[in-house]
mmCIF file of C-alpha atoms and ligand atoms in Angstrom:
data_model
loop_
_atom_site.group_PDB
_atom_site.id
_atom_site.type_symbol
_atom_site.label_atom_id
_atom_site.label_comp_id
_atom_site.label_asym_id
_atom_site.label_seq_id
_atom_site.Cartn_x
_atom_site.Cartn_y
_atom_site.Cartn_z
ATOM 1 C CA LEU P 239 -35.891 -16.714 49.006
ATOM 2 C CA HIS P 240 -32.268 -17.248 49.938
ATOM 3 C CA LEU P 241 -30.629 -14.199 51.341
ATOM 4 C CA LEU P 242 -27.156 -13.067 52.221
ATOM 5 C CA THR P 243 -26.213 -14.214 55.686
ATOM 6 C CA VAL P 244 -22.691 -13.033 56.397
ATOM 7 C CA MET P 245 -21.724 -9.603 55.148
ATOM 8 C CA THR P 246 -18.089 -8.951 54.349
ATOM 9 C CA ALA P 247 -15.976 -5.835 54.621
ATOM 10 C CA PHE P 248 -13.091 -4.416 52.690
ATOM 11 C CA GLN P 249 -9.891 -4.101 54.581
ATOM 12 C CA LYS P 250 -9.657 -0.434 55.357
ATOM 13 C CA ALA P 251 -7.368 1.641 53.178
ATOM 14 C CA THR P 252 -5.190 4.165 54.947
ATOM 15 C CA VAL P 253 -6.585 7.610 55.580
ATOM 16 C CA GLN P 254 -3.891 10.249 55.730
ATOM 17 C CA ARG P 255 -3.997 12.331 58.854
ATOM 18 C CA ARG P 256 -6.129 15.432 58.221
ATOM 19 C CA ALA P 257 -7.576 14.060 54.981
ATOM 20 C CA SER P 258 -10.914 15.784 54.505
ATOM 21 C CA THR P 259 -13.716 15.866 51.990
ATOM 22 C CA LEU P 260 -13.274 18.246 49.067
ATOM 23 C CA ALA P 261 -14.490 21.825 49.220
ATOM 24 C CA GLU P 262 -17.913 22.723 47.806
ATOM 25 C CA HIS P 263 -16.649 24.391 44.641
ATOM 26 C CA TYR P 264 -15.132 21.125 43.405
ATOM 27 C CA TYR P 265 -18.664 19.779 43.092
ATOM 28 C CA THR P 266 -20.603 22.829 41.943
ATOM 29 C CA SER P 267 -18.356 25.287 40.124
ATOM 30 C CA THR P 268 -18.632 25.558 36.343
ATOM 31 C CA ASP P 269 -15.141 27.055 36.358
ATOM 32 C CA ILE P 270 -13.755 23.969 38.099
ATOM 33 C CA PHE P 271 -15.631 21.797 35.616
ATOM 34 C CA ARG P 272 -14.001 23.658 32.722
ATOM 35 C CA GLN P 273 -10.623 23.078 34.360
ATOM 36 C CA GLU P 274 -11.425 19.376 34.707
ATOM 37 C CA ILE P 275 -12.203 19.166 30.995
ATOM 38 C CA GLN P 276 -8.794 20.682 30.257
ATOM 39 C CA ARG P 277 -6.684 18.966 32.885
ATOM 40 C CA ILE P 278 -8.361 15.571 33.064
ATOM 41 C CA PHE P 279 -10.703 14.744 30.218
ATOM 42 C CA SER P 280 -8.574 16.296 27.470
ATOM 43 C CA ASN P 281 -5.390 14.391 28.225
ATOM 44 C CA HIS P 282 -6.254 11.128 29.977
ATOM 45 C CA TRP P 283 -7.180 7.837 28.376
ATOM 46 C CA LEU P 284 -10.978 7.643 28.609
ATOM 47 C CA CYS P 285 -13.073 4.518 28.248
ATOM 48 C CA VAL P 286 -15.830 5.399 25.773
ATOM 49 C CA GLY P 287 -17.383 2.051 24.909
ATOM 50 C CA ARG P 288 -16.822 -1.523 23.832
ATOM 51 C CA SER P 289 -15.464 -2.957 20.615
ATOM 52 C CA GLU P 290 -18.560 -5.123 20.125
ATOM 53 C CA GLN P 291 -20.649 -1.957 19.731
ATOM 54 C CA ILE P 292 -19.014 -1.497 16.321
ATOM 55 C CA ALA P 293 -18.628 -5.105 15.258
ATOM 56 C CA ASP P 294 -18.840 -4.575 11.490
ATOM 57 C CA THR P 295 -17.139 -2.309 8.975
ATOM 58 C CA GLY P 296 -18.930 1.040 8.904
ATOM 59 C CA ASP P 297 -20.490 0.685 12.358
ATOM 60 C CA TYR P 298 -20.040 3.811 14.463
ATOM 61 C CA PHE P 299 -21.147 5.670 17.557
ATOM 62 C CA LEU P 300 -20.665 9.250 18.705
ATOM 63 C CA ILE P 301 -19.276 10.360 22.030
ATOM 64 C CA ASP P 302 -19.146 13.803 23.687
ATOM 65 C CA ILE P 303 -16.116 14.861 25.706
ATOM 66 C CA GLY P 304 -16.615 18.426 26.893
ATOM 67 C CA ALA P 305 -17.172 20.498 23.743
ATOM 68 C CA GLU P 306 -15.685 17.804 21.527
ATOM 69 C CA ASN P 307 -17.653 15.182 19.672
ATOM 70 C CA LEU P 308 -15.922 12.086 18.309
ATOM 71 C CA ILE P 309 -16.912 9.518 15.726
ATOM 72 C CA ILE P 310 -15.803 6.048 16.848
ATOM 73 C CA LEU P 311 -15.958 3.622 13.906
ATOM 74 C CA ARG P 312 -14.652 0.435 12.377
ATOM 75 C CA ASP P 313 -12.908 0.970 9.040
ATOM 76 C CA THR P 314 -12.788 -1.225 5.936
ATOM 77 C CA ALA P 315 -9.794 -3.181 7.311
ATOM 78 C CA GLY P 316 -11.633 -3.861 10.567
ATOM 79 C CA ILE P 317 -9.554 -1.360 12.538
ATOM 80 C CA THR P 318 -11.264 0.786 15.163
ATOM 81 C CA ARG P 319 -10.654 4.509 14.737
ATOM 82 C CA ALA P 320 -11.684 7.792 16.340
ATOM 83 C CA PHE P 321 -12.174 11.051 14.397
ATOM 84 C CA PHE P 322 -13.215 14.508 15.446
ATOM 85 C CA ASN P 323 -16.738 15.034 14.123
ATOM 86 C CA VAL P 324 -15.689 18.146 12.214
ATOM 87 C CA CYS P 325 -15.669 18.681 8.438
ATOM 88 C CA ARG P 326 -12.371 19.953 7.062
ATOM 89 C CA HIS P 327 -14.213 22.419 4.810
ATOM 90 C CA ARG P 328 -16.017 24.825 7.110
ATOM 91 C CA GLY P 329 -16.161 22.847 10.304
ATOM 92 C CA THR P 330 -19.686 21.480 10.103
ATOM 93 C CA ARG P 331 -20.496 18.498 12.311
ATOM 94 C CA LEU P 332 -20.550 15.546 9.927
ATOM 95 C CA CYS P 333 -22.866 13.222 11.765
ATOM 96 C CA THR P 334 -25.563 13.750 14.413
ATOM 97 C CA LYS P 335 -27.188 10.338 14.870
ATOM 98 C CA ALA P 336 -25.817 8.811 18.086
ATOM 99 C CA GLN P 337 -24.991 5.461 16.514
ATOM 100 C CA GLY P 338 -25.446 3.730 13.206
ATOM 101 C CA HIS P 339 -23.684 2.494 10.101
ATOM 102 C CA PHE P 340 -21.764 4.323 7.365
ATOM 103 C CA VAL P 341 -22.040 2.735 3.930
ATOM 104 C CA GLU P 342 -18.448 3.054 2.705
ATOM 105 C CA THR P 343 -18.108 6.807 3.253
ATOM 106 C CA ILE P 344 -18.871 9.719 5.569
ATOM 107 C CA GLN P 345 -20.453 12.666 3.780
ATOM 108 C CA CYS P 346 -20.808 16.188 5.125
ATOM 109 C CA PRO P 347 -24.440 17.400 5.030
ATOM 110 C CA TYR P 348 -23.393 20.936 3.987
ATOM 111 C CA HIS P 349 -21.394 20.817 0.734
ATOM 112 C CA ALA P 350 -21.006 17.034 0.474
ATOM 113 C CA TRP P 351 -17.283 16.684 1.084
ATOM 114 C CA THR P 352 -16.902 12.938 1.323
ATOM 115 C CA TYR P 353 -14.452 10.970 3.486
ATOM 116 C CA SER P 354 -13.439 7.329 3.536
ATOM 117 C CA LEU P 355 -13.819 5.257 6.698
ATOM 118 C CA GLU P 356 -10.061 5.743 7.103
ATOM 119 C CA GLY P 357 -10.680 9.493 7.255
ATOM 120 C CA GLN P 358 -9.261 10.401 3.860
ATOM 121 C CA LEU P 359 -11.011 13.116 1.871
ATOM 122 C CA GLN P 360 -12.222 11.487 -1.337
ATOM 123 C CA ALA P 361 -14.368 14.121 -2.972
ATOM 124 C CA ALA P 362 -14.684 17.887 -2.565
ATOM 125 C CA ARG P 363 -16.975 19.545 -5.082
ATOM 126 C CA GLN P 364 -15.688 22.656 -6.890
ATOM 127 C CA MET P 365 -12.401 22.564 -4.992
ATOM 128 C CA GLN P 366 -10.375 21.512 -8.052
ATOM 129 C CA GLN P 367 -10.578 25.171 -9.076
ATOM 130 C CA VAL P 368 -8.615 26.186 -5.990
ATOM 131 C CA LYS P 369 -4.952 26.472 -6.870
ATOM 132 C CA GLY P 370 -2.794 23.891 -5.086
ATOM 133 C CA PHE P 371 -5.775 22.125 -3.458
ATOM 134 C CA THR P 372 -5.347 18.390 -3.101
ATOM 135 C CA THR P 373 -7.659 16.089 -1.202
ATOM 136 C CA LYS P 374 -4.825 14.263 0.545
ATOM 137 C CA ASP P 375 -4.091 17.425 2.518
ATOM 138 C CA TYR P 376 -7.527 17.375 4.161
ATOM 139 C CA PRO P 377 -8.150 14.145 6.056
ATOM 140 C CA LEU P 378 -10.387 14.130 9.101
ATOM 141 C CA TYR P 379 -8.524 14.920 12.284
ATOM 142 C CA ALA P 380 -7.919 11.670 14.122
ATOM 143 C CA CYS P 381 -7.965 11.126 17.878
ATOM 144 C CA ALA P 382 -5.797 8.520 19.612
ATOM 145 C CA LEU P 383 -7.742 5.307 20.199
ATOM 146 C CA HIS P 384 -6.633 2.099 21.885
ATOM 147 C CA GLU P 385 -8.482 -1.186 22.377
ATOM 148 C CA TRP P 386 -7.846 -3.169 25.554
ATOM 149 C CA GLU P 387 -9.918 -5.931 27.097
ATOM 150 C CA GLY P 388 -12.564 -5.275 24.446
ATOM 151 C CA LEU P 389 -12.904 -1.718 25.762
ATOM 152 C CA LEU P 390 -12.295 1.345 23.560
ATOM 153 C CA TRP P 391 -10.176 4.125 24.998
ATOM 154 C CA VAL P 392 -9.573 7.555 23.487
ATOM 155 C CA ASN P 393 -7.200 10.338 24.383
ATOM 156 C CA LEU P 394 -7.744 13.878 23.071
ATOM 157 C CA ALA P 395 -4.144 14.927 23.638
ATOM 158 C CA PRO P 396 -2.100 15.487 20.438
ATOM 159 C CA ASN P 397 0.710 13.271 21.752
ATOM 160 C CA PRO P 398 -0.709 11.193 24.573
ATOM 161 C CA ALA P 399 1.355 8.997 26.852
ATOM 162 C CA PRO P 400 1.340 5.445 25.426
ATOM 163 C CA PHE P 401 -1.628 3.468 26.721
ATOM 164 C CA ALA P 402 0.567 0.525 27.697
ATOM 165 C CA GLN P 403 2.723 2.818 29.800
ATOM 166 C CA THR P 404 -0.177 4.468 31.587
ATOM 167 C CA PHE P 405 -1.992 1.199 32.209
ATOM 168 C CA ALA P 406 1.082 -0.901 33.027
ATOM 169 C CA PRO P 407 -0.196 -1.777 36.557
ATOM 170 C CA LEU P 408 -3.362 -3.266 35.072
ATOM 171 C CA LEU P 409 -2.464 -4.740 31.688
ATOM 172 C CA SER P 410 -2.601 -8.420 32.637
ATOM 173 C CA ARG P 411 -4.535 -8.079 35.867
ATOM 174 C CA PHE P 412 -7.960 -8.830 34.400
ATOM 175 C CA ALA P 413 -6.916 -11.672 32.095
ATOM 176 C CA PRO P 414 -8.746 -14.417 34.110
ATOM 177 C CA TRP P 415 -12.109 -12.803 33.416
ATOM 178 C CA GLY P 416 -11.507 -12.727 29.626
ATOM 179 C CA ILE P 417 -13.414 -9.450 29.419
ATOM 180 C CA ALA P 418 -12.785 -9.060 25.683
ATOM 181 C CA ASN P 419 -14.615 -12.327 25.060
ATOM 182 C CA LEU P 420 -17.671 -11.444 27.097
ATOM 183 C CA ARG P 421 -20.792 -10.130 25.433
ATOM 184 C CA GLN P 422 -23.231 -7.534 26.630
ATOM 185 C CA VAL P 423 -26.627 -8.851 27.618
ATOM 186 C CA HIS P 424 -28.072 -5.651 29.012
ATOM 187 C CA GLN P 425 -27.385 -1.932 29.191
ATOM 188 C CA ILE P 426 -29.013 0.830 31.217
ATOM 189 C CA GLU P 427 -28.179 4.496 30.860
ATOM 190 C CA TYR P 428 -28.712 6.661 33.935
ATOM 191 C CA SER P 429 -28.832 10.419 34.262
ATOM 192 C CA VAL P 430 -27.554 11.354 37.709
ATOM 193 C CA HIS P 431 -27.972 14.868 39.115
ATOM 194 C CA ALA P 432 -24.627 14.779 40.913
ATOM 195 C CA ASN P 433 -20.996 15.568 40.234
ATOM 196 C CA TRP P 434 -19.029 12.744 38.596
ATOM 197 C CA LYS P 435 -16.539 12.636 41.486
ATOM 198 C CA LEU P 436 -19.241 11.615 43.950
ATOM 199 C CA ILE P 437 -19.849 8.518 41.841
ATOM 200 C CA PHE P 438 -16.153 7.652 41.764
ATOM 201 C CA GLN P 439 -15.510 8.435 45.406
ATOM 202 C CA ASN P 440 -18.349 6.327 46.693
ATOM 203 C CA TYR P 441 -17.919 3.358 44.371
ATOM 204 C CA SER P 442 -15.260 1.535 46.346
ATOM 205 C CA GLU P 443 -16.554 2.544 49.724
ATOM 206 C CA SER P 444 -19.936 0.955 50.053
ATOM 207 C CA TYR P 445 -21.260 0.477 46.598
ATOM 208 C CA HIS P 446 -23.467 -2.338 47.670
ATOM 209 C CA GLY P 447 -24.222 -0.835 51.029
ATOM 210 C CA THR P 448 -27.851 0.051 50.622
ATOM 211 C CA VAL P 449 -29.130 -2.988 48.810
ATOM 212 C CA ARG P 450 -27.027 -5.215 51.004
ATOM 213 C CA SER P 451 -28.405 -3.493 54.082
ATOM 214 C CA GLN P 452 -31.873 -4.463 52.990
ATOM 215 C CA LEU P 453 -30.828 -8.035 52.455
ATOM 216 C CA THR P 454 -29.019 -8.032 55.760
ATOM 217 C CA ARG P 455 -32.092 -6.927 57.640
ATOM 218 C CA LEU P 456 -34.235 -9.509 55.916
ATOM 219 C CA ALA P 457 -31.679 -12.182 56.665
ATOM 220 C CA SER P 458 -30.943 -11.139 60.221
ATOM 221 C CA ALA P 459 -32.480 -14.289 61.647
ATOM 222 C CA GLN P 460 -29.952 -16.381 59.785
ATOM 223 C CA ASN P 461 -26.959 -14.118 60.233
ATOM 224 C CA GLY P 462 -23.628 -15.880 60.433
ATOM 225 C CA ALA P 463 -25.123 -19.224 59.583
ATOM 226 C CA ARG P 464 -24.130 -20.162 56.117
ATOM 227 C CA ASN P 465 -21.571 -19.006 53.632
ATOM 228 C CA GLY P 466 -18.389 -18.501 55.595
ATOM 229 C CA ALA P 467 -17.316 -15.400 53.710
ATOM 230 C CA GLN P 468 -14.060 -13.719 54.644
ATOM 231 C CA SER P 469 -12.932 -10.136 54.815
ATOM 232 C CA GLY P 470 -11.618 -8.562 51.653
ATOM 233 C CA ARG P 471 -8.729 -6.249 50.973
ATOM 234 C CA SER P 472 -7.845 -3.098 49.144
ATOM 235 C CA ASN P 473 -5.250 -4.100 46.586
ATOM 236 C CA LEU P 474 -4.632 -0.820 44.771
ATOM 237 C CA VAL P 475 -4.754 2.016 47.265
ATOM 238 C CA GLU P 476 -3.219 5.037 45.551
ATOM 239 C CA GLY P 477 -2.849 6.668 42.165
ATOM 240 C CA ALA P 478 -5.204 6.606 39.186
ATOM 241 C CA PHE P 479 -6.321 3.024 39.694
ATOM 242 C CA LEU P 480 -7.963 1.932 42.937
ATOM 243 C CA GLY P 481 -9.172 -1.546 43.722
ATOM 244 C CA SER P 482 -10.717 -3.680 46.417
ATOM 245 C CA HIS P 483 -12.286 -7.060 46.732
ATOM 246 C CA GLN P 484 -14.789 -8.932 48.831
ATOM 247 C CA ASP P 485 -14.726 -12.653 49.512
ATOM 248 C CA ASP P 486 -18.394 -13.414 49.119
ATOM 249 C CA ARG P 487 -19.673 -15.483 46.248
ATOM 250 C CA SER P 488 -23.256 -14.503 46.953
ATOM 251 C CA ILE P 489 -22.697 -10.879 45.938
ATOM 252 C CA GLY P 490 -24.235 -9.830 42.663
ATOM 253 C CA SER P 491 -27.495 -11.750 42.646
ATOM 254 C CA ILE P 492 -30.721 -10.308 43.948
ATOM 255 C CA THR P 493 -31.462 -13.740 45.396
ATOM 256 C CA GLY P 494 -28.183 -13.921 47.330
ATOM 257 C CA GLU P 495 -27.266 -17.116 45.479
ATOM 258 C CA PRO P 496 -24.920 -17.357 42.428
ATOM 259 C CA GLN P 497 -27.107 -18.079 39.417
ATOM 260 C CA HIS P 498 -24.571 -18.552 36.622
ATOM 261 C CA PRO P 499 -21.545 -20.747 35.856
ATOM 262 C CA THR P 500 -18.121 -19.444 36.824
ATOM 263 C CA LEU P 501 -16.245 -17.793 33.935
ATOM 264 C CA PRO P 502 -13.850 -20.200 32.155
ATOM 265 C CA GLY P 503 -10.628 -18.497 33.320
ATOM 266 C CA ILE P 504 -11.587 -18.110 36.972
ATOM 267 C CA ARG P 505 -9.601 -20.306 39.355
ATOM 268 C CA GLY P 506 -8.860 -20.638 43.071
ATOM 269 C CA GLU P 507 -9.894 -17.828 45.375
ATOM 270 C CA ASN P 508 -11.335 -15.829 42.491
ATOM 271 C CA ARG P 509 -14.238 -18.286 42.432
ATOM 272 C CA TYR P 510 -15.457 -16.704 45.680
ATOM 273 C CA ARG P 511 -14.299 -13.151 45.228
ATOM 274 C CA VAL P 512 -15.710 -9.960 43.713
ATOM 275 C CA TYR P 513 -13.299 -7.206 42.670
ATOM 276 C CA TYR P 514 -14.072 -3.519 42.320
ATOM 277 C CA TYR P 515 -11.759 -1.231 40.378
ATOM 278 C CA SER P 516 -12.057 2.458 39.609
ATOM 279 C CA LEU P 517 -9.994 3.494 36.607
ATOM 280 C CA PHE P 518 -9.660 7.274 36.755
ATOM 281 C CA PRO P 519 -11.499 9.123 35.293
ATOM 282 C CA THR P 520 -14.261 7.271 33.424
ATOM 283 C CA LEU P 521 -14.539 3.566 34.233
ATOM 284 C CA LEU P 522 -15.774 1.509 37.178
ATOM 285 C CA LEU P 523 -15.189 -2.200 36.763
ATOM 286 C CA SER P 524 -16.883 -4.883 38.880
ATOM 287 C CA LEU P 525 -15.543 -8.408 38.385
ATOM 288 C CA HIS P 526 -17.755 -11.220 39.615
ATOM 289 C CA PRO P 527 -16.758 -14.878 39.318
ATOM 290 C CA ASN P 528 -19.513 -15.390 36.761
ATOM 291 C CA TYR P 529 -20.034 -12.018 35.048
ATOM 292 C CA VAL P 530 -18.641 -8.501 34.744
ATOM 293 C CA ILE P 531 -20.270 -5.097 35.194
ATOM 294 C CA THR P 532 -18.932 -1.873 33.706
ATOM 295 C CA HIS P 533 -19.999 1.643 34.619
ATOM 296 C CA GLN P 534 -18.854 4.252 32.123
ATOM 297 C CA VAL P 535 -19.009 7.682 33.736
ATOM 298 C CA PHE P 536 -19.490 10.707 31.455
ATOM 299 C CA PRO P 537 -19.618 14.115 33.160
ATOM 300 C CA GLN P 538 -22.163 16.429 31.541
ATOM 301 C CA GLY P 539 -21.567 19.425 33.772
ATOM 302 C CA ALA P 540 -20.579 20.280 37.328
ATOM 303 C CA GLU P 541 -23.782 18.759 38.693
ATOM 304 C CA GLN P 542 -24.878 16.296 36.028
ATOM 305 C CA THR P 543 -23.413 12.922 35.037
ATOM 306 C CA ARG P 544 -24.400 10.309 32.486
ATOM 307 C CA VAL P 545 -23.645 6.744 33.577
ATOM 308 C CA VAL P 546 -23.835 3.774 31.215
ATOM 309 C CA CYS P 547 -24.020 0.403 32.996
ATOM 310 C CA GLU P 548 -23.445 -2.812 31.042
ATOM 311 C CA TRP P 549 -23.835 -6.453 32.063
ATOM 312 C CA LEU P 550 -21.299 -8.766 30.354
ATOM 313 C CA PHE P 551 -21.595 -12.551 30.317
ATOM 314 C CA ASP P 552 -19.675 -15.370 28.705
ATOM 315 C CA PRO P 553 -21.152 -16.436 25.329
ATOM 316 C CA SER P 554 -21.349 -20.070 26.466
ATOM 317 C CA THR P 555 -23.511 -19.037 29.424
ATOM 318 C CA GLN P 556 -25.740 -16.983 27.164
ATOM 319 C CA SER P 557 -26.228 -19.902 24.797
ATOM 320 C CA ASP P 558 -27.904 -21.953 27.544
ATOM 321 C CA PRO P 559 -31.624 -21.979 26.704
ATOM 322 C CA ASN P 560 -32.381 -21.414 30.394
ATOM 323 C CA PHE P 561 -30.060 -18.413 30.669
ATOM 324 C CA ASP P 562 -31.747 -15.602 32.597
ATOM 325 C CA PRO P 563 -29.555 -12.678 33.739
ATOM 326 C CA SER P 564 -32.386 -10.905 35.568
ATOM 327 C CA ASP P 565 -30.956 -11.710 39.038
ATOM 328 C CA ALA P 566 -27.740 -9.817 38.191
ATOM 329 C CA ILE P 567 -29.564 -7.032 36.364
ATOM 330 C CA ASP P 568 -32.019 -6.520 39.224
ATOM 331 C CA PHE P 569 -29.270 -6.573 41.849
ATOM 332 C CA TRP P 570 -27.150 -3.937 40.123
ATOM 333 C CA ASP P 571 -30.025 -1.801 38.905
ATOM 334 C CA LEU P 572 -31.386 -1.604 42.457
ATOM 335 C CA THR P 573 -27.888 -0.902 43.772
ATOM 336 C CA ASN P 574 -27.350 1.790 41.157
ATOM 337 C CA ARG P 575 -30.629 3.574 41.751
ATOM 338 C CA GLN P 576 -30.229 3.550 45.517
ATOM 339 C CA ASN P 577 -26.736 4.951 45.221
ATOM 340 C CA TRP P 578 -27.686 7.615 42.682
ATOM 341 C CA ARG P 579 -30.323 8.798 45.143
ATOM 342 C CA LEU P 580 -27.714 9.087 47.897
ATOM 343 C CA TYR P 581 -25.305 10.941 45.624
ATOM 344 C CA GLU P 582 -28.019 13.361 44.522
ATOM 345 C CA LEU P 583 -28.851 14.080 48.159
ATOM 346 C CA THR P 584 -25.151 14.614 48.818
ATOM 347 C CA GLN P 585 -24.910 16.972 45.835
ATOM 348 C CA GLN P 586 -27.815 19.001 47.232
ATOM 349 C CA GLY P 587 -26.236 19.176 50.671
ATOM 350 C CA ILE P 588 -22.800 20.140 49.392
ATOM 351 C CA GLY P 589 -24.395 23.147 47.658
ATOM 352 C CA SER P 590 -25.540 24.497 51.024
ATOM 353 C CA ARG P 591 -23.735 27.233 52.953
ATOM 354 C CA ALA P 592 -23.780 24.773 55.843
ATOM 355 C CA TYR P 593 -21.409 22.380 54.075
ATOM 356 C CA ASN P 594 -17.754 22.399 55.004
ATOM 357 C CA PRO P 595 -14.950 19.935 54.228
ATOM 358 C CA GLU P 596 -14.810 17.515 57.138
ATOM 359 C CA PRO P 597 -12.364 14.719 58.008
ATOM 360 C CA TYR P 598 -12.611 11.285 56.485
ATOM 361 C CA THR P 599 -12.775 8.451 58.954
ATOM 362 C CA PRO P 600 -10.140 5.751 59.135
ATOM 363 C CA GLU P 601 -12.762 3.409 60.550
ATOM 364 C CA PRO P 602 -15.962 1.989 59.094
ATOM 365 C CA TYR P 603 -18.702 4.549 59.633
ATOM 366 C CA THR P 604 -21.228 2.039 60.900
ATOM 367 C CA PRO P 605 -20.839 -1.305 62.686
ATOM 368 C CA GLU P 606 -22.651 -3.001 59.810
ATOM 369 C CA PRO P 607 -20.198 -5.394 58.212
ATOM 370 C CA HIS P 608 -20.620 -4.210 54.602
ATOM 371 C CA THR P 609 -19.099 -0.821 55.350
ATOM 372 C CA GLN P 610 -15.435 0.105 55.291
ATOM 373 C CA SER P 611 -13.168 3.036 56.004
ATOM 374 C CA GLU P 612 -13.016 6.066 53.743
ATOM 375 C CA GLY P 613 -9.404 5.474 52.742
ATOM 376 C CA LEU P 614 -10.144 4.975 49.066
ATOM 377 C CA LEU P 615 -12.115 8.200 48.953
ATOM 378 C CA ALA P 616 -9.115 10.025 50.346
ATOM 379 C CA ALA P 617 -6.906 8.270 47.789
ATOM 380 C CA PHE P 618 -9.190 9.383 44.951
ATOM 381 C CA ASP P 619 -9.135 12.977 46.216
ATOM 382 C CA GLN P 620 -5.351 12.913 46.457
ATOM 383 C CA GLU P 621 -4.973 11.794 42.840
ATOM 384 C CA TYR P 622 -7.637 14.237 41.664
ATOM 385 C CA LEU P 623 -6.013 17.209 43.395
ATOM 386 C CA ARG P 624 -2.615 16.188 42.031
ATOM 387 C CA VAL P 625 -3.930 16.124 38.470
ATOM 388 C CA MET P 626 -5.738 19.439 39.006
ATOM 389 C CA GLY P 627 -2.531 20.995 40.300
ATOM 390 C CA ALA P 628 -4.313 21.955 43.507
HETATM 391 S S1 FES Q 763 -18.732 22.320 5.657
HETATM 392 FE FE1 FES Q 763 -18.591 20.248 5.108
HETATM 393 S S2 FES Q 763 -18.616 20.262 2.998
HETATM 394 FE FE2 FES Q 763 -18.706 22.328 3.479
#
């Protein structure tokens, strides 16, 4: 078994003087959670899935955002659309199966009002007797949807800021990985008994810390001997999008050795580098030289979060008869589960009367080389509190 030999560290992001962890109620209060639904999840662009999930006309999936439920589908022209899952007659939820396929229309289970895949009302029994009623006045209510890098983004706001404007700092940043061309080879859905912010805050800090610690201990006899990795850097350190990277090509395989060909667009230093981006408030993006991981984060309540993790590989790699992604799946699944456990313990501790906001450290919290400062956590908190008006 080959193991990691030289652990790398992110360059520390700045910690503002006096920056401290958030108060307990931000992690436990149902009132705060309601405010988050209003201030964050009802007017930000949210990543809800991938275009390949609805590859064919009529394919759909449902997504919950607070009290809202959306139907994400592909229409007869091949366009992806999002509709509120609400009948225009008496408000009945039109569809309850989490994913599936509509054959040409969407029909309400109550009185059979029938809608096209473009959301137009096509048939409404008995309504011709209602004076002035015309079906064209009763389309499904649409929700803004944008496709970028093969990812589907929705925004519940009636007049959202243009996606291209909001995401201007990122629009071409991920082009080398060709994310839209990658295909999912595996998905795991996790239910985490912790507040969604703990998952975001800790992602950039030491996401690989636990699993890498194990590998480090096992490899201690060889430490410093082999791969010549270099320190990484934080490259987006404030605002809604935070990012870091590590120069270590061995990251991302449970064996400590890269198992798959480099993605076609990857050149130069990116062949040895792994990038980690958090895109407030629902997506964590991990860019390896040879595959990509997405974590979609869906808050279910103040203390409960659903996380969907997907492994994306290039189709040419997948077509190799010897293709086996288990090294990447095992690495990230182990990393995920170890981190969820830590976040759940943190959630439990934050709920105690003994918890108080305490200062973040500008220095790595242990001498182990995979750890870094807490600057990105402070940056997340700053953006979060700004959006919350706190
Ligand atoms: S509520 Fe949908 S048809 Fe009546």
